GROMACS .gro file of C-alpha atoms in nm:
model
  383
    1MET     CA    1  -2.193  -1.714   1.181
    2SER     CA    2  -1.811  -1.723   1.146
    3PHE     CA    3  -1.576  -1.551   1.388
    4ASP     CA    4  -1.503  -1.195   1.271
    5ILE     CA    5  -1.146  -1.115   1.373
    6PHE     CA    6  -1.164  -0.782   1.190
    7PHE     CA    7  -1.444  -0.653   1.413
    8PHE     CA    8  -1.211  -0.697   1.711
    9LEU     CA    9  -0.922  -0.544   1.516
   10PHE     CA   10  -1.127  -0.229   1.448
   11LEU     CA   11  -1.248  -0.220   1.808
   12TYR     CA   12  -0.886  -0.241   1.924
   13LEU     CA   13  -0.772   0.036   1.685
   14ILE     CA   14  -1.058   0.265   1.793
   15LEU     CA   15  -0.977   0.208   2.160
   16VAL     CA   16  -0.608   0.284   2.104
   17GLY     CA   17  -0.699   0.592   1.900
   18SER     CA   18  -0.938   0.713   2.171
   19PHE     CA   19  -0.746   0.643   2.490
   20VAL     CA   20  -0.377   0.672   2.401
   21SER     CA   21  -0.277   1.037   2.406
   22ASN     CA   22  -0.141   1.200   2.091
   23GLU     CA   23   0.142   1.328   2.308
   24LYS     CA   24   0.259   0.965   2.334
   25LYS     CA   25   0.292   0.938   1.957
   26VAL     CA   26   0.559   0.665   1.957
   27SER     CA   27   0.356   0.441   2.188
   28LYS     CA   28   0.043   0.514   1.987
   29ILE     CA   29   0.185   0.418   1.648
   30ILE     CA   30   0.344   0.101   1.790
   31LEU     CA   31   0.012  -0.008   1.943
   32LEU     CA   32  -0.180   0.083   1.626
   33CYS     CA   33   0.056  -0.126   1.411
   34LEU     CA   34   0.064  -0.415   1.659
   35GLY     CA   35  -0.299  -0.516   1.597
   36PRO     CA   36  -0.276  -0.557   1.217
   37VAL     CA   37   0.061  -0.735   1.252
   38LEU     CA   38  -0.081  -0.988   1.499
   39VAL     CA   39  -0.381  -1.060   1.275
   40GLN     CA   40  -0.148  -1.133   0.983
   41SER     CA   41   0.100  -1.328   1.194
   42LEU     CA   42  -0.159  -1.564   1.342
   43ARG     CA   43  -0.346  -1.634   1.019
   44SER     CA   44  -0.364  -1.962   0.838
   45PRO     CA   45  -0.162  -1.969   0.513
   46THR     CA   46  -0.493  -2.019   0.333
   47CYS     CA   47  -0.577  -1.656   0.420
   48GLY     CA   48  -0.426  -1.491   0.115
   49THR     CA   49  -0.458  -1.645  -0.229
   50ASP     CA   50  -0.092  -1.641  -0.330
   51VAL     CA   51   0.037  -1.741   0.014
   52TRP     CA   52  -0.095  -2.097  -0.018
   53GLY     CA   53  -0.134  -2.093  -0.395
   54ASN     CA   54  -0.280  -2.445  -0.434
   55GLY     CA   55   0.020  -2.579  -0.245
   56TYR     CA   56   0.280  -2.385  -0.448
   57GLY     CA   57   0.263  -2.037  -0.299
   58TYR     CA   58   0.484  -1.809  -0.091
   59TYR     CA   59   0.442  -2.034   0.212
   60GLN     CA   60   0.594  -2.339   0.044
   61LYS     CA   61   0.851  -2.141  -0.155
   62PHE     CA   62   0.993  -2.002   0.170
   63THR     CA   63   1.080  -2.357   0.277
   64LEU     CA   64   1.238  -2.421  -0.062
   65ILE     CA   65   1.445  -2.101  -0.049
   66SER     CA   66   1.555  -2.168   0.310
   67GLU     CA   67   1.721  -2.488   0.187
   68ILE     CA   68   1.917  -2.316  -0.092
   69PRO     CA   69   2.292  -2.288  -0.019
   70LEU     CA   70   2.397  -1.939   0.086
   71ASN     CA   71   2.632  -1.901  -0.212
   72ALA     CA   72   2.343  -1.963  -0.455
   73ILE     CA   73   2.083  -1.713  -0.334
   74PHE     CA   74   2.192  -1.446  -0.583
   75THR     CA   75   2.174  -1.683  -0.881
   76GLU     CA   76   1.912  -1.949  -0.806
   77LYS     CA   77   1.584  -1.875  -0.987
   78ILE     CA   78   1.263  -1.955  -0.799
   79ASN     CA   79   0.961  -1.932  -1.028
   80SER     CA   80   0.931  -1.574  -1.156
   81PHE     CA   81   1.044  -1.422  -0.824
   82GLU     CA   82   1.280  -1.128  -0.846
   83GLN     CA   83   1.616  -1.212  -0.694
   84GLY     CA   84   1.579  -0.958  -0.413
   85TYR     CA   85   1.274  -1.146  -0.286
   86VAL     CA   86   1.476  -1.471  -0.281
   87VAL     CA   87   1.743  -1.297  -0.072
   88PHE     CA   88   1.473  -1.153   0.158
   89ASN     CA   89   1.340  -1.504   0.221
   90LYS     CA   90   1.686  -1.643   0.287
   91LEU     CA   91   1.762  -1.371   0.542
   92ILE     CA   92   1.443  -1.453   0.733
   93SER     CA   93   1.532  -1.824   0.726
   94PHE     CA   94   1.836  -1.739   0.941
   95ILE     CA   95   1.587  -1.642   1.213
   96SER     CA   96   1.367  -1.947   1.162
   97ASP     CA   97   1.283  -2.193   0.884
   98ASN     CA   98   0.920  -2.204   1.002
   99PRO     CA   99   0.695  -2.054   0.729
  100GLN     CA  100   0.459  -1.915   0.993
  101ILE     CA  101   0.748  -1.716   1.140
  102PHE     CA  102   0.820  -1.598   0.786
  103LEU     CA  103   0.468  -1.453   0.760
  104ALA     CA  104   0.504  -1.283   1.099
  105VAL     CA  105   0.846  -1.130   1.025
  106THR     CA  106   0.730  -1.011   0.682
  107SER     CA  107   0.427  -0.838   0.833
  108LEU     CA  108   0.643  -0.682   1.106
  109PHE     CA  109   0.891  -0.556   0.846
  110ILE     CA  110   0.616  -0.401   0.634
  111PHE     CA  111   0.444  -0.226   0.925
  112SER     CA  112   0.775  -0.106   1.069
  113LEU     CA  113   0.842   0.093   0.751
  114ILE     CA  114   0.484   0.211   0.700
  115GLY     CA  115   0.439   0.289   1.070
  116TYR     CA  116   0.758   0.496   1.077
  117ILE     CA  117   0.647   0.716   0.786
  118TYR     CA  118   0.297   0.761   0.929
  119TYR     CA  119   0.450   0.844   1.267
  120ARG     CA  120   0.676   1.102   1.110
  121PHE     CA  121   0.447   1.270   0.864
  122SER     CA  122   0.084   1.204   0.959
  123VAL     CA  123  -0.120   1.476   1.129
  124ASN     CA  124  -0.328   1.196   1.287
  125VAL     CA  125  -0.162   0.853   1.314
  126TYR     CA  126  -0.484   0.681   1.426
  127LEU     CA  127  -0.672   0.796   1.117
  128SER     CA  128  -0.381   0.703   0.891
  129ILE     CA  129  -0.369   0.344   1.019
  130ILE     CA  130  -0.748   0.306   1.001
  131ILE     CA  131  -0.747   0.425   0.639
  132PHE     CA  132  -0.453   0.197   0.549
  133VAL     CA  133  -0.624  -0.108   0.701
  134CYS     CA  134  -0.962  -0.035   0.539
  135PHE     CA  135  -0.866   0.093   0.196
  136GLY     CA  136  -0.761  -0.234   0.033
  137LEU     CA  137  -0.389  -0.196   0.106
  138TYR     CA  138  -0.399  -0.414   0.416
  139VAL     CA  139  -0.619  -0.681   0.258
  140PHE     CA  140  -0.389  -0.693  -0.044
  141SER     CA  141  -0.088  -0.740   0.186
  142PHE     CA  142  -0.233  -1.077   0.291
  143THR     CA  143  -0.161  -1.214  -0.057
  144GLY     CA  144   0.069  -0.980  -0.253
  145LEU     CA  145   0.372  -1.016  -0.029
  146ARG     CA  146   0.636  -0.913  -0.281
  147GLN     CA  147   0.463  -0.597  -0.394
  148THR     CA  148   0.360  -0.499  -0.043
  149ILE     CA  149   0.721  -0.522   0.073
  150ALA     CA  150   0.818  -0.318  -0.234
  151PHE     CA  151   0.567  -0.038  -0.177
  152SER     CA  152   0.651  -0.023   0.194
  153ILE     CA  153   1.014   0.040   0.095
  154THR     CA  154   0.921   0.306  -0.161
  155LEU     CA  155   0.701   0.472   0.103
  156PHE     CA  156   0.998   0.470   0.341
  157SER     CA  157   1.206   0.639   0.070
  158PHE     CA  158   0.973   0.940   0.113
  159LYS     CA  159   1.193   1.026   0.411
  160PHE     CA  160   1.487   1.072   0.171
  161ILE     CA  161   1.277   1.279  -0.069
  162VAL     CA  162   1.197   1.519   0.216
  163GLU     CA  163   1.561   1.527   0.325
  164ARG     CA  164   1.671   1.565  -0.042
  165LYS     CA  165   1.909   1.269  -0.018
  166ILE     CA  166   1.889   1.139  -0.372
  167LYS     CA  167   2.148   0.861  -0.329
  168TYR     CA  168   1.954   0.703  -0.042
  169PHE     CA  169   1.631   0.748  -0.238
  170LEU     CA  170   1.774   0.568  -0.542
  171VAL     CA  171   1.912   0.284  -0.330
  172SER     CA  172   1.573   0.241  -0.159
  173VAL     CA  173   1.381   0.230  -0.486
  174PHE     CA  174   1.637  -0.010  -0.635
  175LEU     CA  175   1.586  -0.241  -0.335
  176ALA     CA  176   1.210  -0.224  -0.392
  177PHE     CA  177   1.265  -0.294  -0.764
  178SER     CA  178   1.474  -0.601  -0.677
  179LEU     CA  179   1.169  -0.736  -0.488
  180HIS     CA  180   0.904  -0.643  -0.744
  181SER     CA  181   0.985  -0.501  -1.086
  182SER     CA  182   0.680  -0.271  -1.090
  183ALA     CA  183   0.854  -0.052  -0.827
  184ILE     CA  184   1.060   0.102  -1.107
  185ILE     CA  185   0.772   0.345  -1.162
  186TYR     CA  186   0.864   0.517  -0.834
  187PHE     CA  187   1.200   0.637  -0.969
  188PHE     CA  188   1.013   0.914  -1.150
  189VAL     CA  189   0.858   1.086  -0.846
  190TRP     CA  190   1.174   1.266  -0.731
  191PRO     CA  191   1.125   1.582  -0.946
  192LEU     CA  192   0.766   1.629  -0.822
  193TRP     CA  193   0.898   1.777  -0.497
  194ASN     CA  194   0.997   2.089  -0.689
  195ILE     CA  195   0.661   2.143  -0.862
  196ARG     CA  196   0.389   2.329  -0.675
  197HIS     CA  197   0.058   2.142  -0.695
  198THR     CA  198  -0.191   2.427  -0.688
  199ASN     CA  199  -0.568   2.409  -0.726
  200LYS     CA  200  -0.533   2.543  -1.081
  201LEU     CA  201  -0.287   2.266  -1.162
  202THR     CA  202  -0.530   2.013  -1.014
  203ILE     CA  203  -0.800   2.120  -1.260
  204SER     CA  204  -0.551   2.120  -1.549
  205LEU     CA  205  -0.423   1.771  -1.463
  206LEU     CA  206  -0.778   1.641  -1.441
  207GLY     CA  207  -0.853   1.780  -1.788
  208ILE     CA  208  -0.534   1.632  -1.937
  209THR     CA  209  -0.603   1.294  -1.777
  210LEU     CA  210  -0.956   1.283  -1.915
  211LEU     CA  211  -0.829   1.378  -2.261
  212LEU     CA  212  -0.573   1.097  -2.250
  213LEU     CA  213  -0.822   0.827  -2.148
  214PRO     CA  214  -0.901   0.721  -2.508
  215PHE     CA  215  -0.527   0.673  -2.570
  216TYR     CA  216  -0.454   0.470  -2.253
  217GLY     CA  217  -0.438   0.142  -2.443
  218ALA     CA  218  -0.175   0.265  -2.690
  219ILE     CA  219   0.030   0.442  -2.419
  220PHE     CA  220   0.014   0.138  -2.194
  221SER     CA  221   0.121  -0.102  -2.472
  222PHE     CA  222   0.424   0.118  -2.547
  223ILE     CA  223   0.544   0.194  -2.193
  224VAL     CA  224   0.491  -0.138  -2.016
  225PRO     CA  225   0.746  -0.343  -2.219
  226LEU     CA  226   1.001  -0.068  -2.157
  227LEU     CA  227   0.956  -0.039  -1.780
  228PHE     CA  228   0.818  -0.379  -1.683
  229ARG     CA  229   0.810  -0.733  -1.812
  230GLU     CA  230   0.592  -0.797  -2.116
  231LYS     CA  231   0.371  -1.037  -1.919
  232TYR     CA  232   0.197  -0.725  -1.780
  233LEU     CA  233   0.038  -0.673  -2.122
  234MET     CA  234  -0.182  -0.976  -2.057
  235TYR     CA  235  -0.369  -0.772  -1.796
  236MET     CA  236  -0.528  -0.555  -2.065
  237ASN     CA  237  -0.850  -0.746  -2.031
  238GLY     CA  238  -1.114  -0.491  -2.115
  239GLY     CA  239  -1.116  -0.280  -1.803
  240SER     CA  240  -1.294  -0.257  -1.471
  241ALA     CA  241  -1.257  -0.087  -1.132
  242ILE     CA  242  -1.470   0.216  -1.227
  243ASN     CA  243  -1.600   0.252  -0.869
  244LEU     CA  244  -1.249   0.279  -0.728
  245ILE     CA  245  -1.148   0.526  -0.999
  246ILE     CA  246  -1.435   0.753  -0.898
  247LEU     CA  247  -1.344   0.715  -0.529
  248TYR     CA  248  -0.977   0.801  -0.592
  249LEU     CA  249  -1.084   1.101  -0.802
  250PHE     CA  250  -1.320   1.220  -0.528
  251ILE     CA  251  -1.044   1.201  -0.265
  252TYR     CA  252  -0.794   1.379  -0.491
  253LEU     CA  253  -1.037   1.665  -0.560
  254LEU     CA  254  -1.154   1.712  -0.199
  255PRO     CA  255  -0.924   2.011  -0.127
  256LEU     CA  256  -1.105   2.206  -0.400
  257PHE     CA  257  -1.422   2.194  -0.192
  258ILE     CA  258  -1.280   2.200   0.162
  259LYS     CA  259  -1.097   2.528   0.197
  260SER     CA  260  -0.970   2.475   0.552
  261ASN     CA  261  -0.631   2.342   0.436
  262ASP     CA  262  -0.297   2.493   0.338
  263PHE     CA  263  -0.287   2.399  -0.032
  264SER     CA  264  -0.371   2.755  -0.142
  265VAL     CA  265  -0.115   2.956   0.058
  266LYS     CA  266   0.095   3.221  -0.116
  267ASN     CA  267   0.421   3.120  -0.279
  268GLU     CA  268   0.625   3.332  -0.035
  269VAL     CA  269   0.487   3.129   0.257
  270TYR     CA  270   0.513   2.797   0.072
  271LYS     CA  271   0.881   2.834  -0.025
  272ASN     CA  272   0.991   2.881   0.336
  273ASN     CA  273   0.779   2.607   0.491
  274VAL     CA  274   0.895   2.243   0.464
  275GLU     CA  275   0.568   2.116   0.611
  276LEU     CA  276   0.375   2.275   0.324
  277GLN     CA  277   0.619   2.125   0.074
  278ILE     CA  278   0.565   1.783   0.230
  279GLU     CA  279   0.189   1.824   0.196
  280ASN     CA  280   0.236   1.939  -0.164
  281PHE     CA  281   0.428   1.620  -0.251
  282ILE     CA  282   0.164   1.405  -0.082
  283ARG     CA  283  -0.096   1.579  -0.299
  284TRP     CA  284   0.107   1.475  -0.602
  285MET     CA  285   0.091   1.116  -0.477
  286ALA     CA  286  -0.288   1.145  -0.450
  287TYR     CA  287  -0.300   1.250  -0.815
  288CYS     CA  288  -0.074   0.960  -0.917
  289SER     CA  289  -0.305   0.725  -0.724
  290PHE     CA  290  -0.598   0.842  -0.935
  291LEU     CA  291  -0.393   0.839  -1.256
  292PHE     CA  292  -0.273   0.480  -1.218
  293GLN     CA  293  -0.601   0.357  -1.074
  294SER     CA  294  -0.766   0.485  -1.392
  295LEU     CA  295  -0.556   0.229  -1.582
  296GLY     CA  296  -0.833  -0.006  -1.471
  297LEU     CA  297  -1.036   0.127  -1.763
  298ILE     CA  298  -0.811  -0.064  -2.004
  299GLY     CA  299  -0.610  -0.296  -1.782
  300GLY     CA  300  -0.854  -0.433  -1.529
  301ASP     CA  301  -0.806  -0.461  -1.155
  302SER     CA  302  -0.470  -0.638  -1.175
  303ILE     CA  303  -0.270  -0.363  -1.344
  304THR     CA  304  -0.411  -0.100  -1.109
  305ARG     CA  305  -0.189  -0.248  -0.842
  306ILE     CA  306   0.076  -0.008  -0.972
  307ALA     CA  307  -0.135   0.257  -0.798
  308PHE     CA  308  -0.045   0.103  -0.459
  309TYR     CA  309   0.295   0.277  -0.472
  310PHE     CA  310   0.102   0.604  -0.454
  311SER     CA  311  -0.225   0.519  -0.276
  312VAL     CA  312  -0.022   0.422   0.031
  313PHE     CA  313   0.009   0.802   0.070
  314LEU     CA  314  -0.369   0.852   0.089
  315PRO     CA  315  -0.370   0.773   0.464
  316LEU     CA  316  -0.143   1.079   0.495
  317TYR     CA  317  -0.337   1.290   0.245
  318ILE     CA  318  -0.689   1.255   0.387
  319PRO     CA  319  -0.605   1.378   0.742
  320ILE     CA  320  -0.420   1.676   0.589
  321ILE     CA  321  -0.736   1.784   0.408
  322PHE     CA  322  -0.930   1.807   0.734
  323LYS     CA  323  -0.657   1.926   0.969
  324ARG     CA  324  -0.801   2.279   1.007
  325THR     CA  325  -1.173   2.198   0.993
  326LYS     CA  326  -1.418   2.262   1.275
  327PHE     CA  327  -1.584   1.968   1.452
  328LYS     CA  328  -1.274   1.762   1.382
  329SER     CA  329  -1.370   1.479   1.619
  330LEU     CA  330  -1.704   1.435   1.445
  331ILE     CA  331  -1.538   1.436   1.103
  332TYR     CA  332  -1.282   1.175   1.214
  333LEU     CA  333  -1.566   0.959   1.348
  334CYS     CA  334  -1.748   0.982   1.013
  335ILE     CA  335  -1.427   0.896   0.825
  336THR     CA  336  -1.370   0.596   1.052
  337ILE     CA  337  -1.723   0.464   1.002
  338SER     CA  338  -1.708   0.522   0.626
  339PHE     CA  339  -1.379   0.340   0.580
  340ILE     CA  340  -1.478   0.047   0.800
  341ALA     CA  341  -1.798   0.015   0.594
  342PHE     CA  342  -1.585   0.023   0.278
  343PHE     CA  343  -1.362  -0.251   0.422
  344TYR     CA  344  -1.655  -0.486   0.475
  345TYR     CA  345  -1.794  -0.404   0.131
  346ASP     CA  346  -1.456  -0.469  -0.031
  347THR     CA  347  -1.370  -0.790   0.156
  348SER     CA  348  -1.718  -0.930   0.090
  349LYS     CA  349  -1.601  -0.986  -0.270
  350GLU     CA  350  -1.344  -1.237  -0.137
  351PHE     CA  351  -1.089  -1.148  -0.407
  352TYR     CA  352  -0.793  -1.253  -0.197
  353ASN     CA  353  -0.936  -1.532   0.023
  354VAL     CA  354  -0.883  -1.322   0.336
  355VAL     CA  355  -1.232  -1.403   0.459
  356PRO     CA  356  -1.337  -1.621   0.623
  357TYR     CA  357  -1.033  -1.564   0.844
  358MET     CA  358  -0.865  -1.869   1.000
  359PHE     CA  359  -0.596  -1.892   1.266
  360PHE     CA  360  -0.297  -2.108   1.173
  361TRP     CA  361  -0.378  -2.361   1.445
  362GLU     CA  362  -0.716  -2.423   1.282
  363LEU     CA  363  -0.550  -2.552   0.969
  364ILE     CA  364  -0.578  -2.924   0.911
  365TYR     CA  365  -0.305  -2.985   0.657
  366PRO     CA  366  -0.452  -3.286   0.474
  367LYS     CA  367  -0.765  -3.080   0.408
  368CYS     CA  368  -0.589  -2.763   0.293
  369CYS     CA  369  -0.689  -2.803  -0.065
  370LEU     CA  370  -1.052  -2.830   0.040
  371LEU     CA  371  -1.021  -2.505   0.230
  372TYR     CA  372  -0.866  -2.328  -0.063
  373THR     CA  373  -1.076  -2.187  -0.346
  374SER     CA  374  -0.938  -2.137  -0.694
  375PRO     CA  375  -0.804  -1.787  -0.757
  376SER     CA  376  -0.992  -1.553  -0.985
  377PRO     CA  377  -0.818  -1.394  -1.287
  378ARG     CA  378  -0.765  -1.084  -1.073
  379ASP     CA  379  -0.547  -1.287  -0.834
  380ARG     CA  380  -0.317  -1.431  -1.102
  381SER     CA  381  -0.136  -1.110  -1.152
  382LEU     CA  382   0.128  -0.875  -1.016
  383SER     CA  383   0.167  -1.016  -0.668
   0.00000   0.00000   0.00000
């Protein structure tokens, strides 16, 4: 039986969540983020399909980029990488030209942004980190480095949405776009802050979404060449991911059945309460998660990665739903167990070569290709 690093990661997170007081919120979020960062930092480059990439992945390209002259980093094309990602690599190479340090710094950067937003806006930082780690976002970050960096930046821009600083928001999203072109979709979320997402609107949106399902293919074929590169059309492979679509829909609709939340307060109360407006926007992100995840019906698993820009808010959304329920500790325990079970179910498919996990010192370089398995069609995609 292989060593299960993730069992110890979950044990560590549960212990931090149980024994570090919520009053020490800064210490708690730092410790909660430290575990996932260490696991990613100490991994072999074969843990993550696109990191090794049959010898031509992110790991090797970092070495190539580190050798590019400084005056060429804004013009030198490396594969299909966006230029912002080339600059990101070059900046890290000033710290060290060791690719293992590159993986560590990248993970630290990602969790610094995500951790900050969860610290600021989560009603339970422990639950938010557990959900993030278990819900596919963390596993994807082992391989899809460019897009994970991009959606961590767009998540950070949520701070500027709350503060209504549109210039900083636009700059943040542009930075994310320069790392991964799919981030352009996040430009359109700014107006949602001003639209109240009531229970009635939830039902209406669900009806509209279901009515549009037969037209997804035509809509997708029209919009994608305008917003993204045309190569994304190749991901219209017949559709999949129905289980995740149902799961996202279930999470989005939960407030309709659990009344102990603030989504139904009167408009007079809502207009004068920033916290309620924050929760309203997060509810919009939950809807967008379901909406873009449902693209899997015509685009397969690969194109649903657009949903990551919104599903990264689900670790904020789920604790909000239960924040006023009775028996909260029992509910949080059930959520923890459910998401950890989902993690093991999801990783058992080995989509991203994250399991079996290997430490970097276990890697025998001449045998790397033997350790690496060919990527599935799902892996040759947006990352």
